[in-house]
XYZ file of C-alpha atoms in Angstrom:
656
model
C 0.000 0.000 0.000
C 2.801 2.320 0.830
C 4.335 1.959 -2.646
C 0.920 2.246 -4.276
C 0.214 5.522 -2.514
C 3.617 6.961 -3.381
C 3.549 6.064 -7.052
C 1.050 8.752 -8.112
C 3.027 11.341 -6.153
C 6.295 10.276 -7.800
C 4.701 10.193 -11.240
C 3.198 13.651 -10.723
C 6.579 14.982 -9.636
C 8.213 13.566 -12.769
C 5.458 15.036 -14.915
C 5.862 18.452 -13.318
C 9.617 18.290 -13.813
C 9.156 17.322 -17.451
C 6.724 20.175 -17.976
C 9.131 22.595 -16.294
C 11.933 21.523 -18.625
C 9.664 21.745 -21.632
C 8.762 25.321 -20.748
C 12.376 26.496 -20.821
C 12.932 28.170 -24.218
C 15.493 26.578 -26.499
C 16.698 27.631 -29.954
C 19.132 25.448 -31.869
C 20.731 25.632 -35.299
C 22.511 22.350 -36.154
C 23.918 21.588 -32.694
C 24.236 17.878 -31.806
C 22.065 16.509 -29.023
C 25.099 15.909 -26.808
C 25.841 19.651 -26.949
C 22.228 20.518 -26.172
C 22.242 18.113 -23.235
C 25.448 19.662 -21.891
C 23.919 23.139 -22.170
C 20.820 22.069 -20.243
C 22.995 20.432 -17.599
C 25.213 23.457 -16.919
C 22.193 25.785 -17.010
C 20.624 23.747 -14.222
C 23.774 23.106 -12.171
C 24.935 26.723 -12.308
C 21.515 28.291 -11.823
C 21.644 30.241 -15.071
C 18.736 32.239 -16.416
C 20.083 31.747 -19.923
C 23.079 31.006 -22.113
C 23.965 31.435 -25.783
C 26.709 29.518 -27.576
C 28.295 28.872 -30.958
C 30.851 26.559 -32.591
C 32.918 27.196 -35.723
C 35.261 24.562 -37.171
C 37.841 26.319 -39.373
C 36.089 29.658 -39.187
C 32.714 28.418 -40.492
C 30.001 28.434 -37.842
C 28.131 25.124 -37.974
C 26.358 25.244 -34.589
C 24.606 28.068 -32.779
C 22.073 27.937 -30.021
C 20.529 29.396 -26.917
C 18.774 27.997 -23.869
C 16.792 29.677 -21.140
C 15.731 33.260 -20.699
C 17.183 36.606 -21.709
C 14.704 38.140 -19.257
C 13.298 35.506 -16.943
C 10.952 37.848 -15.092
C 9.158 38.729 -18.328
C 9.540 35.359 -20.064
C 11.695 36.678 -22.935
C 13.651 33.827 -24.474
C 17.404 33.819 -24.953
C 18.446 33.629 -28.619
C 21.824 33.060 -30.290
C 21.733 36.740 -31.297
C 20.903 38.150 -27.865
C 23.429 40.836 -26.969
C 25.191 40.323 -23.622
C 28.078 41.718 -21.629
C 31.336 39.873 -22.246
C 33.337 41.340 -19.324
C 37.100 40.806 -19.669
C 36.868 39.261 -23.127
C 36.692 42.977 -24.002
C 40.458 43.058 -23.446
C 40.983 41.001 -26.597
C 39.239 43.749 -28.601
C 41.391 46.513 -27.137
C 44.493 44.363 -27.534
C 43.812 43.942 -31.236
C 43.225 47.679 -31.624
C 46.680 48.318 -30.164
C 48.213 45.634 -32.406
C 46.518 47.228 -35.428
C 47.988 50.640 -34.546
C 51.397 48.979 -34.172
C 51.153 47.136 -37.487
C 50.121 50.399 -39.153
C 53.235 52.083 -37.770
C 51.387 54.523 -35.518
C 53.038 53.381 -32.282
C 55.697 51.001 -30.985
C 55.068 48.132 -28.600
C 58.073 49.221 -26.560
C 57.061 52.878 -26.477
C 56.854 54.302 -22.981
C 53.246 54.694 -21.860
C 53.918 58.072 -20.257
C 54.823 59.465 -23.679
C 51.109 59.272 -24.512
C 49.535 60.408 -21.226
C 52.093 62.744 -19.642
C 49.384 65.417 -19.236
C 47.641 63.193 -16.692
C 50.619 63.025 -14.342
C 50.659 64.864 -11.003
C 52.588 68.179 -11.090
C 55.654 66.545 -9.555
C 55.479 63.411 -11.693
C 54.209 59.906 -10.872
C 54.209 58.822 -7.236
C 56.363 55.838 -8.196
C 59.254 56.580 -10.540
C 58.951 53.064 -11.974
C 55.934 54.257 -13.951
C 58.545 55.847 -16.244
C 59.682 52.333 -17.285
C 56.263 50.980 -18.256
C 55.826 50.183 -21.959
C 52.797 49.401 -24.090
C 53.957 45.785 -24.364
C 54.025 45.506 -20.558
C 50.492 46.858 -20.426
C 49.307 44.318 -22.984
C 51.026 41.463 -21.118
C 49.784 42.510 -17.648
C 53.325 43.140 -16.391
C 52.973 46.820 -15.528
C 53.797 46.395 -11.856
C 50.246 46.899 -10.582
C 48.967 44.167 -8.242
C 45.239 44.488 -7.710
C 45.378 42.338 -4.578
C 47.378 45.235 -3.091
C 46.120 48.360 -4.853
C 42.644 47.141 -5.754
C 40.981 47.143 -9.171
C 40.769 50.824 -10.163
C 38.311 50.183 -12.997
C 35.662 49.153 -10.469
C 36.504 51.648 -7.736
C 34.702 54.690 -9.094
C 33.331 56.104 -5.828
C 36.694 56.089 -4.026
C 38.527 57.599 -6.991
C 35.868 60.269 -7.568
C 36.080 61.297 -3.923
C 39.895 61.405 -4.019
C 39.851 63.622 -7.118
C 37.016 65.838 -5.865
C 34.791 65.138 -8.873
C 31.095 64.308 -9.027
C 31.695 61.017 -10.828
C 31.397 58.415 -12.029
C 35.114 58.277 -12.808
C 36.150 58.003 -16.450
C 39.329 56.237 -17.573
C 41.006 59.669 -17.720
C 40.067 60.235 -14.077
C 41.186 56.729 -13.117
C 44.526 57.208 -14.860
C 45.162 60.480 -13.029
C 44.480 58.712 -9.742
C 46.593 55.643 -10.507
C 49.643 57.799 -11.191
C 49.404 58.996 -7.586
C 49.738 55.406 -6.360
C 52.798 53.148 -5.941
C 53.476 50.057 -8.013
C 53.830 46.676 -6.313
C 56.680 45.161 -8.324
C 59.263 45.955 -10.983
C 57.577 46.538 -14.348
C 58.203 43.773 -16.849
C 59.377 41.249 -14.247
C 56.207 39.118 -14.017
C 52.508 39.079 -14.832
C 49.754 40.299 -12.518
C 46.306 40.535 -14.079
C 44.571 43.901 -13.874
C 41.788 45.676 -15.699
C 43.273 49.161 -15.399
C 46.008 48.420 -17.912
C 43.499 47.872 -20.697
C 41.476 50.898 -19.688
C 44.580 53.021 -20.189
C 45.313 51.258 -23.484
C 41.847 52.299 -24.668
C 42.744 55.885 -23.862
C 45.957 55.532 -25.887
C 43.912 54.166 -28.815
C 41.945 57.413 -28.806
C 44.983 59.637 -28.576
C 46.960 57.875 -31.294
C 44.074 57.401 -33.729
C 42.521 60.783 -32.915
C 39.209 58.928 -32.941
C 36.836 57.921 -30.169
C 37.860 54.486 -28.881
C 34.740 52.544 -29.857
C 34.506 54.278 -33.207
C 38.095 53.318 -34.042
C 37.554 49.699 -32.995
C 34.313 49.310 -34.886
C 35.536 50.965 -38.077
C 39.049 49.485 -38.191
C 38.697 46.076 -36.513
C 35.113 44.849 -36.307
C 33.447 46.108 -39.478
C 36.188 44.696 -41.757
C 35.476 41.331 -40.096
C 31.747 41.604 -40.836
C 30.785 42.637 -37.287
C 28.668 45.753 -37.566
C 25.864 45.663 -35.001
C 26.509 42.556 -32.868
C 29.219 44.129 -30.700
C 29.100 47.486 -28.877
C 30.302 49.051 -25.647
C 27.571 48.430 -23.086
C 25.730 50.788 -20.790
C 25.399 50.725 -17.008
C 21.682 51.391 -16.661
C 18.882 49.187 -17.925
C 17.465 52.123 -19.893
C 20.560 51.994 -22.132
C 20.178 48.375 -23.243
C 20.418 47.966 -27.004
C 17.842 46.668 -29.507
C 14.783 47.059 -27.284
C 12.598 46.933 -30.404
C 13.799 43.441 -31.412
C 13.326 40.546 -28.936
C 15.836 38.398 -30.863
C 18.719 40.801 -30.253
C 17.514 42.858 -27.253
C 20.262 42.903 -24.618
C 19.704 40.413 -21.816
C 18.802 41.164 -18.211
C 21.588 40.249 -15.775
C 21.042 38.488 -12.455
C 23.365 37.185 -9.768
C 21.798 33.757 -9.411
C 21.572 34.430 -5.663
C 19.602 37.087 -3.732
C 20.892 40.531 -4.660
C 20.975 42.853 -1.623
C 21.600 45.805 -3.901
C 24.429 48.293 -3.990
C 25.025 52.040 -4.071
C 24.954 53.321 -7.643
C 28.027 54.902 -9.270
C 25.732 57.606 -10.658
C 25.407 60.074 -7.768
C 21.899 61.174 -8.736
C 20.530 57.656 -8.206
C 19.822 57.256 -4.505
C 19.146 54.157 -2.456
C 20.278 50.732 -3.602
C 20.280 49.322 -7.100
C 20.791 45.803 -8.501
C 24.534 45.125 -8.620
C 24.801 44.648 -12.434
C 23.180 48.039 -12.991
C 25.312 50.424 -10.996
C 28.002 48.734 -8.921
C 30.510 49.769 -11.613
C 30.563 52.241 -14.512
C 30.129 49.988 -17.538
C 30.854 52.735 -20.075
C 34.269 53.561 -18.612
C 34.975 49.861 -18.166
C 34.659 49.578 -21.968
C 38.236 48.837 -23.156
C 38.856 46.565 -20.188
C 35.541 44.855 -19.610
C 32.607 46.859 -20.937
C 31.808 45.421 -24.371
C 28.649 43.520 -25.243
C 28.470 40.910 -27.991
C 26.675 37.848 -29.275
C 28.250 34.405 -29.128
C 28.456 34.160 -32.958
C 30.107 37.585 -33.106
C 32.878 36.375 -30.794
C 33.574 33.552 -33.262
C 33.688 35.957 -36.190
C 36.130 38.042 -34.206
C 38.586 35.365 -33.098
C 38.476 33.465 -36.408
C 38.942 36.638 -38.425
C 41.767 37.992 -36.293
C 43.751 34.760 -36.598
C 42.934 34.198 -40.266
C 40.819 31.063 -39.883
C 38.352 30.484 -42.707
C 38.692 33.964 -44.180
C 39.741 34.810 -47.744
C 42.351 37.314 -46.582
C 44.299 37.373 -43.331
C 43.537 40.388 -41.166
C 47.086 40.695 -39.806
C 50.500 39.892 -41.249
C 52.022 36.563 -40.120
C 54.720 38.347 -38.140
C 52.019 40.324 -36.310
C 50.284 37.128 -35.227
C 53.636 35.728 -34.100
C 54.209 38.794 -31.928
C 50.640 38.586 -30.581
C 51.067 35.042 -29.264
C 54.782 35.240 -28.309
C 55.943 34.160 -24.860
C 56.847 37.236 -22.738
C 60.489 37.645 -21.797
C 59.696 37.244 -18.092
C 58.148 33.772 -18.581
C 60.332 30.656 -18.227
C 60.711 28.399 -21.300
C 58.828 25.735 -19.350
C 55.723 27.926 -18.941
C 52.617 26.408 -20.538
C 50.433 29.512 -20.392
C 51.007 33.257 -20.573
C 49.423 36.560 -21.510
C 50.119 37.494 -25.101
C 49.042 40.778 -26.641
C 45.419 40.749 -25.550
C 45.007 36.973 -25.353
C 45.674 34.110 -22.964
C 47.973 31.648 -24.713
C 48.182 27.998 -23.643
C 50.422 25.267 -25.034
C 48.917 21.779 -25.286
C 50.103 18.580 -26.919
C 48.306 19.422 -30.167
C 49.638 22.973 -30.401
C 48.498 26.338 -29.054
C 45.135 27.348 -27.619
C 44.189 31.033 -27.882
C 41.309 32.471 -25.929
C 39.998 34.490 -23.017
C 37.377 34.307 -20.282
C 35.445 37.155 -18.735
C 33.246 37.440 -15.677
C 31.333 40.243 -13.997
C 28.491 40.013 -11.532
C 25.636 38.841 -13.743
C 27.569 37.410 -16.683
C 30.324 35.097 -17.845
C 31.825 34.781 -21.314
C 34.408 32.619 -23.020
C 35.930 32.384 -26.487
C 38.584 29.912 -27.590
C 40.473 28.937 -30.746
C 41.849 25.394 -30.579
C 44.963 24.086 -32.403
C 42.766 22.241 -34.910
C 41.136 25.520 -36.035
C 37.878 24.995 -34.147
C 36.567 27.941 -32.175
C 33.685 28.078 -29.739
C 32.108 30.650 -27.456
C 29.413 31.077 -24.845
C 27.896 33.971 -22.898
C 25.592 33.817 -19.874
C 23.386 36.441 -18.237
C 23.757 34.997 -14.724
C 26.719 34.666 -12.397
C 28.090 31.126 -12.438
C 27.881 29.320 -9.085
C 31.229 27.529 -9.386
C 34.084 29.016 -11.388
C 35.086 27.263 -14.638
C 32.289 24.662 -14.613
C 30.818 25.920 -17.894
C 34.227 26.448 -19.480
C 35.315 22.916 -18.566
C 32.053 21.441 -19.834
C 32.581 23.088 -23.214
C 36.185 21.891 -23.375
C 35.181 18.304 -22.634
C 32.050 18.165 -24.782
C 32.508 20.572 -27.670
C 36.306 20.486 -27.928
C 36.716 16.937 -29.319
C 33.348 16.814 -31.111
C 33.287 17.175 -34.919
C 30.312 19.319 -35.955
C 29.796 19.524 -39.700
C 27.241 21.396 -41.703
C 26.623 24.497 -43.765
C 28.227 27.779 -42.699
C 25.649 29.639 -40.642
C 27.684 32.821 -41.032
C 26.461 32.855 -44.644
C 22.786 32.958 -43.592
C 20.719 36.097 -43.115
C 20.036 35.202 -39.480
C 23.705 35.519 -38.581
C 24.642 38.384 -40.884
C 24.853 41.768 -39.212
C 22.872 44.701 -40.490
C 24.435 47.898 -41.693
C 26.554 50.138 -39.500
C 25.131 53.407 -40.843
C 22.854 54.083 -37.884
C 23.819 57.053 -35.698
C 26.118 56.044 -32.842
C 26.394 57.878 -29.511
C 29.699 57.842 -27.645
C 29.604 55.608 -24.565
C 31.419 57.857 -22.062
C 29.950 61.357 -21.819
C 28.099 60.941 -25.079
C 25.339 63.308 -23.920
C 26.472 66.245 -21.799
C 25.397 69.649 -20.571
C 26.293 72.212 -23.215
C 28.532 74.395 -21.031
C 30.120 72.034 -18.513
C 30.411 69.089 -20.924
C 29.515 66.917 -17.947
C 26.488 64.606 -17.628
C 23.267 66.023 -16.222
C 20.976 68.270 -18.273
C 18.102 70.550 -17.220
C 14.810 70.949 -19.076
C 15.000 73.788 -21.594
C 18.799 73.963 -21.466
C 21.308 73.254 -24.213
C 23.117 69.970 -24.423
C 25.603 68.281 -26.738
C 25.624 64.800 -28.245
C 28.956 63.288 -29.296
C 29.330 60.263 -31.533
C 29.576 59.342 -35.191
C 27.134 58.985 -38.116
C 25.099 61.670 -36.343
C 24.474 63.662 -39.522
C 25.311 63.673 -43.205
C 25.847 67.435 -43.234
C 27.400 70.128 -41.055
C 25.526 73.337 -40.330
C 23.626 75.365 -37.749
C 20.067 76.529 -37.962
C 19.162 79.404 -40.266
C 16.210 81.742 -40.689
C 14.480 79.313 -43.050
C 14.374 76.653 -40.317
C 12.056 78.690 -38.055
C 8.289 78.729 -38.321
C 5.550 80.285 -36.172
C 7.981 81.388 -33.474
C 9.179 77.841 -32.885
C 12.707 76.516 -32.924
C 13.469 73.780 -35.487
C 13.265 70.179 -34.247
C 14.702 68.755 -37.453
C 17.701 69.804 -39.522
C 18.592 67.969 -42.755
C 16.825 64.823 -41.555
C 18.408 64.889 -38.078
C 16.122 64.614 -35.030
C 16.531 63.927 -31.327
C 13.832 62.387 -29.152
C 14.027 62.409 -25.344
C 11.428 60.171 -23.714
C 9.728 60.345 -27.100
C 9.546 64.161 -27.147
C 11.366 66.166 -29.857
C 14.328 68.375 -28.983
C 15.064 71.642 -30.761
C 18.276 71.403 -32.778
C 20.749 74.236 -33.224
C 23.801 72.549 -34.816
C 24.496 69.270 -36.603
C 27.624 67.514 -37.842
C 28.681 63.866 -38.238
C 30.347 63.929 -34.820
C 28.346 66.426 -32.770
C 24.833 67.780 -32.296
C 23.851 70.765 -30.139
C 20.214 70.748 -29.049
C 17.773 72.031 -26.448
C 16.331 69.526 -23.996
C 12.534 69.290 -23.895
C 11.174 70.516 -20.577
C 10.077 67.119 -19.289
C 9.122 68.388 -15.812
C 10.818 65.298 -14.363
C 14.209 64.517 -12.907
C 16.185 61.291 -12.879
C 16.848 59.066 -15.878
C 15.467 59.697 -19.361
C 16.119 57.937 -22.661
C 17.470 59.727 -25.727
C 17.693 58.671 -29.358
C 19.273 60.383 -32.355
C 17.378 59.810 -35.600
C 18.921 60.413 -39.023
C 16.634 60.051 -42.050
C 14.341 57.837 -40.014
C 17.117 55.539 -38.713
C 17.441 55.701 -34.920
C 20.420 55.197 -32.647
C 20.264 52.742 -29.793
C 18.747 54.275 -26.629
C 21.012 56.354 -24.422
C 20.210 56.789 -20.738
C 20.781 60.395 -19.627
C 20.447 62.273 -16.352
C 17.829 65.012 -16.002
C 18.604 67.564 -13.272
C 16.272 70.183 -11.791
C 19.057 72.697 -12.363
C 22.619 72.517 -13.650
C 23.966 76.080 -13.585
C 27.114 76.593 -15.631
C 28.800 79.527 -17.306
C 29.631 79.061 -20.981
C 33.400 78.951 -21.517
C 35.888 79.424 -24.346
C 39.511 78.370 -24.524
C 42.472 80.413 -25.694
C 46.159 80.202 -24.873
C 45.629 76.955 -22.996
C 43.227 78.630 -20.547
C 39.452 78.347 -20.121
C 37.627 81.697 -19.746
C 33.965 82.376 -19.015
C 31.986 83.864 -21.901
C 31.431 87.497 -20.937
C 30.820 90.864 -22.578
C 31.397 94.479 -21.709
C 28.286 96.668 -21.734
C 29.266 97.844 -25.228
C 28.898 94.272 -26.491
C 32.587 93.483 -27.001
C 33.998 90.241 -25.613
C 35.904 90.241 -22.333
C 39.312 88.731 -23.098
C 42.979 88.941 -22.241
C 44.435 91.382 -24.776
C 47.765 89.537 -24.612
C 46.018 86.448 -25.959
C 43.383 88.143 -28.145
C 44.767 91.455 -29.449
C 42.184 94.183 -29.849
C 39.955 93.051 -27.003
C 39.834 94.261 -23.395
C 39.958 92.522 -20.040
C 37.505 93.338 -17.266
C 38.381 96.143 -14.878
C 37.718 96.660 -11.168
C 34.238 98.118 -10.542
C 33.045 97.320 -14.057
C 29.812 95.404 -14.630
C 30.261 92.595 -17.116
C 27.616 90.314 -18.600
C 28.415 86.616 -18.148
C 26.423 83.999 -20.045
C 25.410 80.513 -19.004
C 22.843 77.728 -19.218
C 20.904 75.436 -16.919
C 20.246 77.961 -14.121
C 16.681 76.618 -13.923
C 14.125 74.811 -16.020
C 12.978 77.000 -18.904
C 10.611 76.899 -21.881
C 11.804 74.778 -24.794
C 11.249 74.943 -28.513
C 10.133 78.587 -28.643
C 11.700 81.990 -29.174
C 11.985 83.896 -25.887
C 10.692 87.473 -26.060
C 10.551 88.278 -22.356
C 13.258 88.266 -19.701
C 12.649 85.993 -16.700
C 14.512 86.753 -13.487
C 16.367 84.037 -11.572
C 16.850 84.640 -7.855
C 19.576 83.527 -5.458
C 22.461 83.716 -7.947
C 25.858 83.881 -6.250
C 29.047 84.541 -8.199
C 32.532 84.428 -6.767
C 35.465 86.054 -8.524
C 38.542 84.552 -6.984
C 37.746 84.302 -3.283
C 35.426 87.320 -3.264
C 31.652 87.259 -3.597
C 30.776 89.682 -6.377
C 27.733 91.915 -6.568
C 25.150 90.431 -8.975
C 22.886 93.176 -10.323
C 20.842 90.888 -12.596
C 20.388 87.197 -13.319
C 17.810 85.753 -15.656
C 16.722 83.983 -18.844
C 17.293 86.259 -21.859
C 16.955 83.924 -24.857
C 16.069 80.299 -25.599
C 17.973 78.312 -22.976
C 20.406 81.210 -22.416
C 20.904 82.929 -19.053
C 22.732 86.170 -18.349
C 24.297 87.341 -15.096
C 25.532 90.914 -14.619
C 28.535 90.835 -12.303
C 30.433 93.743 -10.757
C 34.160 93.001 -10.633
C 35.390 93.359 -7.008
C 38.480 95.295 -6.081
C 41.489 93.055 -6.718
C 44.983 93.157 -8.250
C 45.384 92.376 -11.970
C 45.246 88.682 -12.808
C 43.152 85.810 -14.119
C 40.556 84.849 -11.520
C 38.459 81.725 -11.166
C 34.731 82.424 -11.454
C 32.358 80.215 -9.448
C 28.576 80.066 -9.833
C 25.811 78.951 -7.463
C 22.096 79.251 -8.195
C 19.561 78.438 -5.487
C 22.145 76.424 -3.630
C 23.300 74.376 -6.643
C 26.916 75.000 -7.642
C 28.497 74.601 -11.049
C 30.652 71.546 -11.716
C 33.320 73.453 -13.638
C 34.830 76.906 -13.417
C 36.309 79.379 -15.842
C 38.554 82.406 -15.627
C 37.919 86.107 -16.027
C 40.879 88.372 -16.899
C 41.060 91.486 -14.724
C 43.514 94.205 -15.693
């Protein structure tokens, strides 16, 4: 009787389990059952929401699949083309950008790093003189001298670094580099390897400075697009509002979870209060870009590694001697070493030859890409933190590694062919900024700037013909901007920059912006909306930044030694200083009436100046009339506070 009573319960349990398994989404293109079974096994054992994977013998992808959920809470299925964070596999992308610059003769692998970033050093030089020995090759091979078990991982220490530098944050790679140069190294550069993310962050900065192009733009145009990767890899965004391809469930970036209860964390964006899920604010994903901030699909990783190493492609991407240098054993490694860091890759010697690959992990994701000696490559990406390190990687090595998988090349199918790269692209770090401070955080009705590429096909500012019925133009030569779906007025367009006026949304916090060119929209960009962001407009001359000011006769206030024919301010004179963001203001219309702004405090040097007027005088433009205090001749820092909110940047006023 006991067994008879238990049998229905056992059978029901089995049936429920079978139904539960059946309800887990699965998408497979020509992957053997043994591979599918392995995927289901690791998904269950590691508590994954979802995983995507791909296999390519000799550069031709013959297996691609996905299992589980891209967004479990909403039931969205994972697909092979779902975009996901790849964490430290991003280093391989930056490494190949540096190798490309080297092969093109634009830098040397043994060039000193400080030759490229000397402007970021403290006034008295680096805190540790050994920084002067560090080369680009050492950076690529993780032998800089930085030990993150001693000095921490700067790329994920934004709050501490921002506080040390006295900036609002989050810290960019430029900020992080300035801070690191104030710290000591832990060992002699070039003497051994010690893995760190900072090194590749700094290499990304060098890519920009050498190429004179934004880091991601250079990588995409010079590395990825020639390999056929146009839309399936991009630098990711910290906030959920910035996830790519929201309009396409097959490619929409996954939701990241820890696999265990997430107690939340303080957000790196100072305007976001309280706690936030760890994957969406514990670190600054945009600044992490060159080191660990890229997103990709599993098939895209195979295109990348196969193309870079000339597997299954009609023309090798690099010269043979470049590949030899990329995989070479570092001088500090013993001849008996079986693994080492090459130029952007982890190299391992095995009985059959050399394995080339990399693994990445951040809270909420793990990724892996590998090229075996027999020419087979495989990759996987998850959207959940793995319970036990290396379980998934080992399962792939044991199951997929020795398994022959034949079939037609899926890379040749429409499903796995990227779309065009002509859509407007917004720069990841400070891609949308306040128009005077060039820092994040924009106020309704104020002017802001968008930086990126493919932002316009023409270059011009608005003209009389663009105005109608007293309204500012919201479209110039097919270029539009929408913020939370509302149109922004546009003043200036060019392929790399747009100046526009933010719609007065009457909200603060996070909004979503898109640039649209001839009906083709950029991916969404999460931006900060502030109740006020008072800043004086500035101009640069002679290596100095001055506030934009006029004498009462309308001539510009300037240092006559730097701008002959103009006059500096004088003691007791009232000058008109111009700014934006003092308060929310009307958008999209011509302003015909002055609106006063109260509680405006201006300091010239250390003295509080008399402010005789402060108010809105034109669309998004504020004017403050300031009486220059009694002071000796010199260039004085001008500070601005409006209703208790201070500016983030300062400028100078010349007093003579």
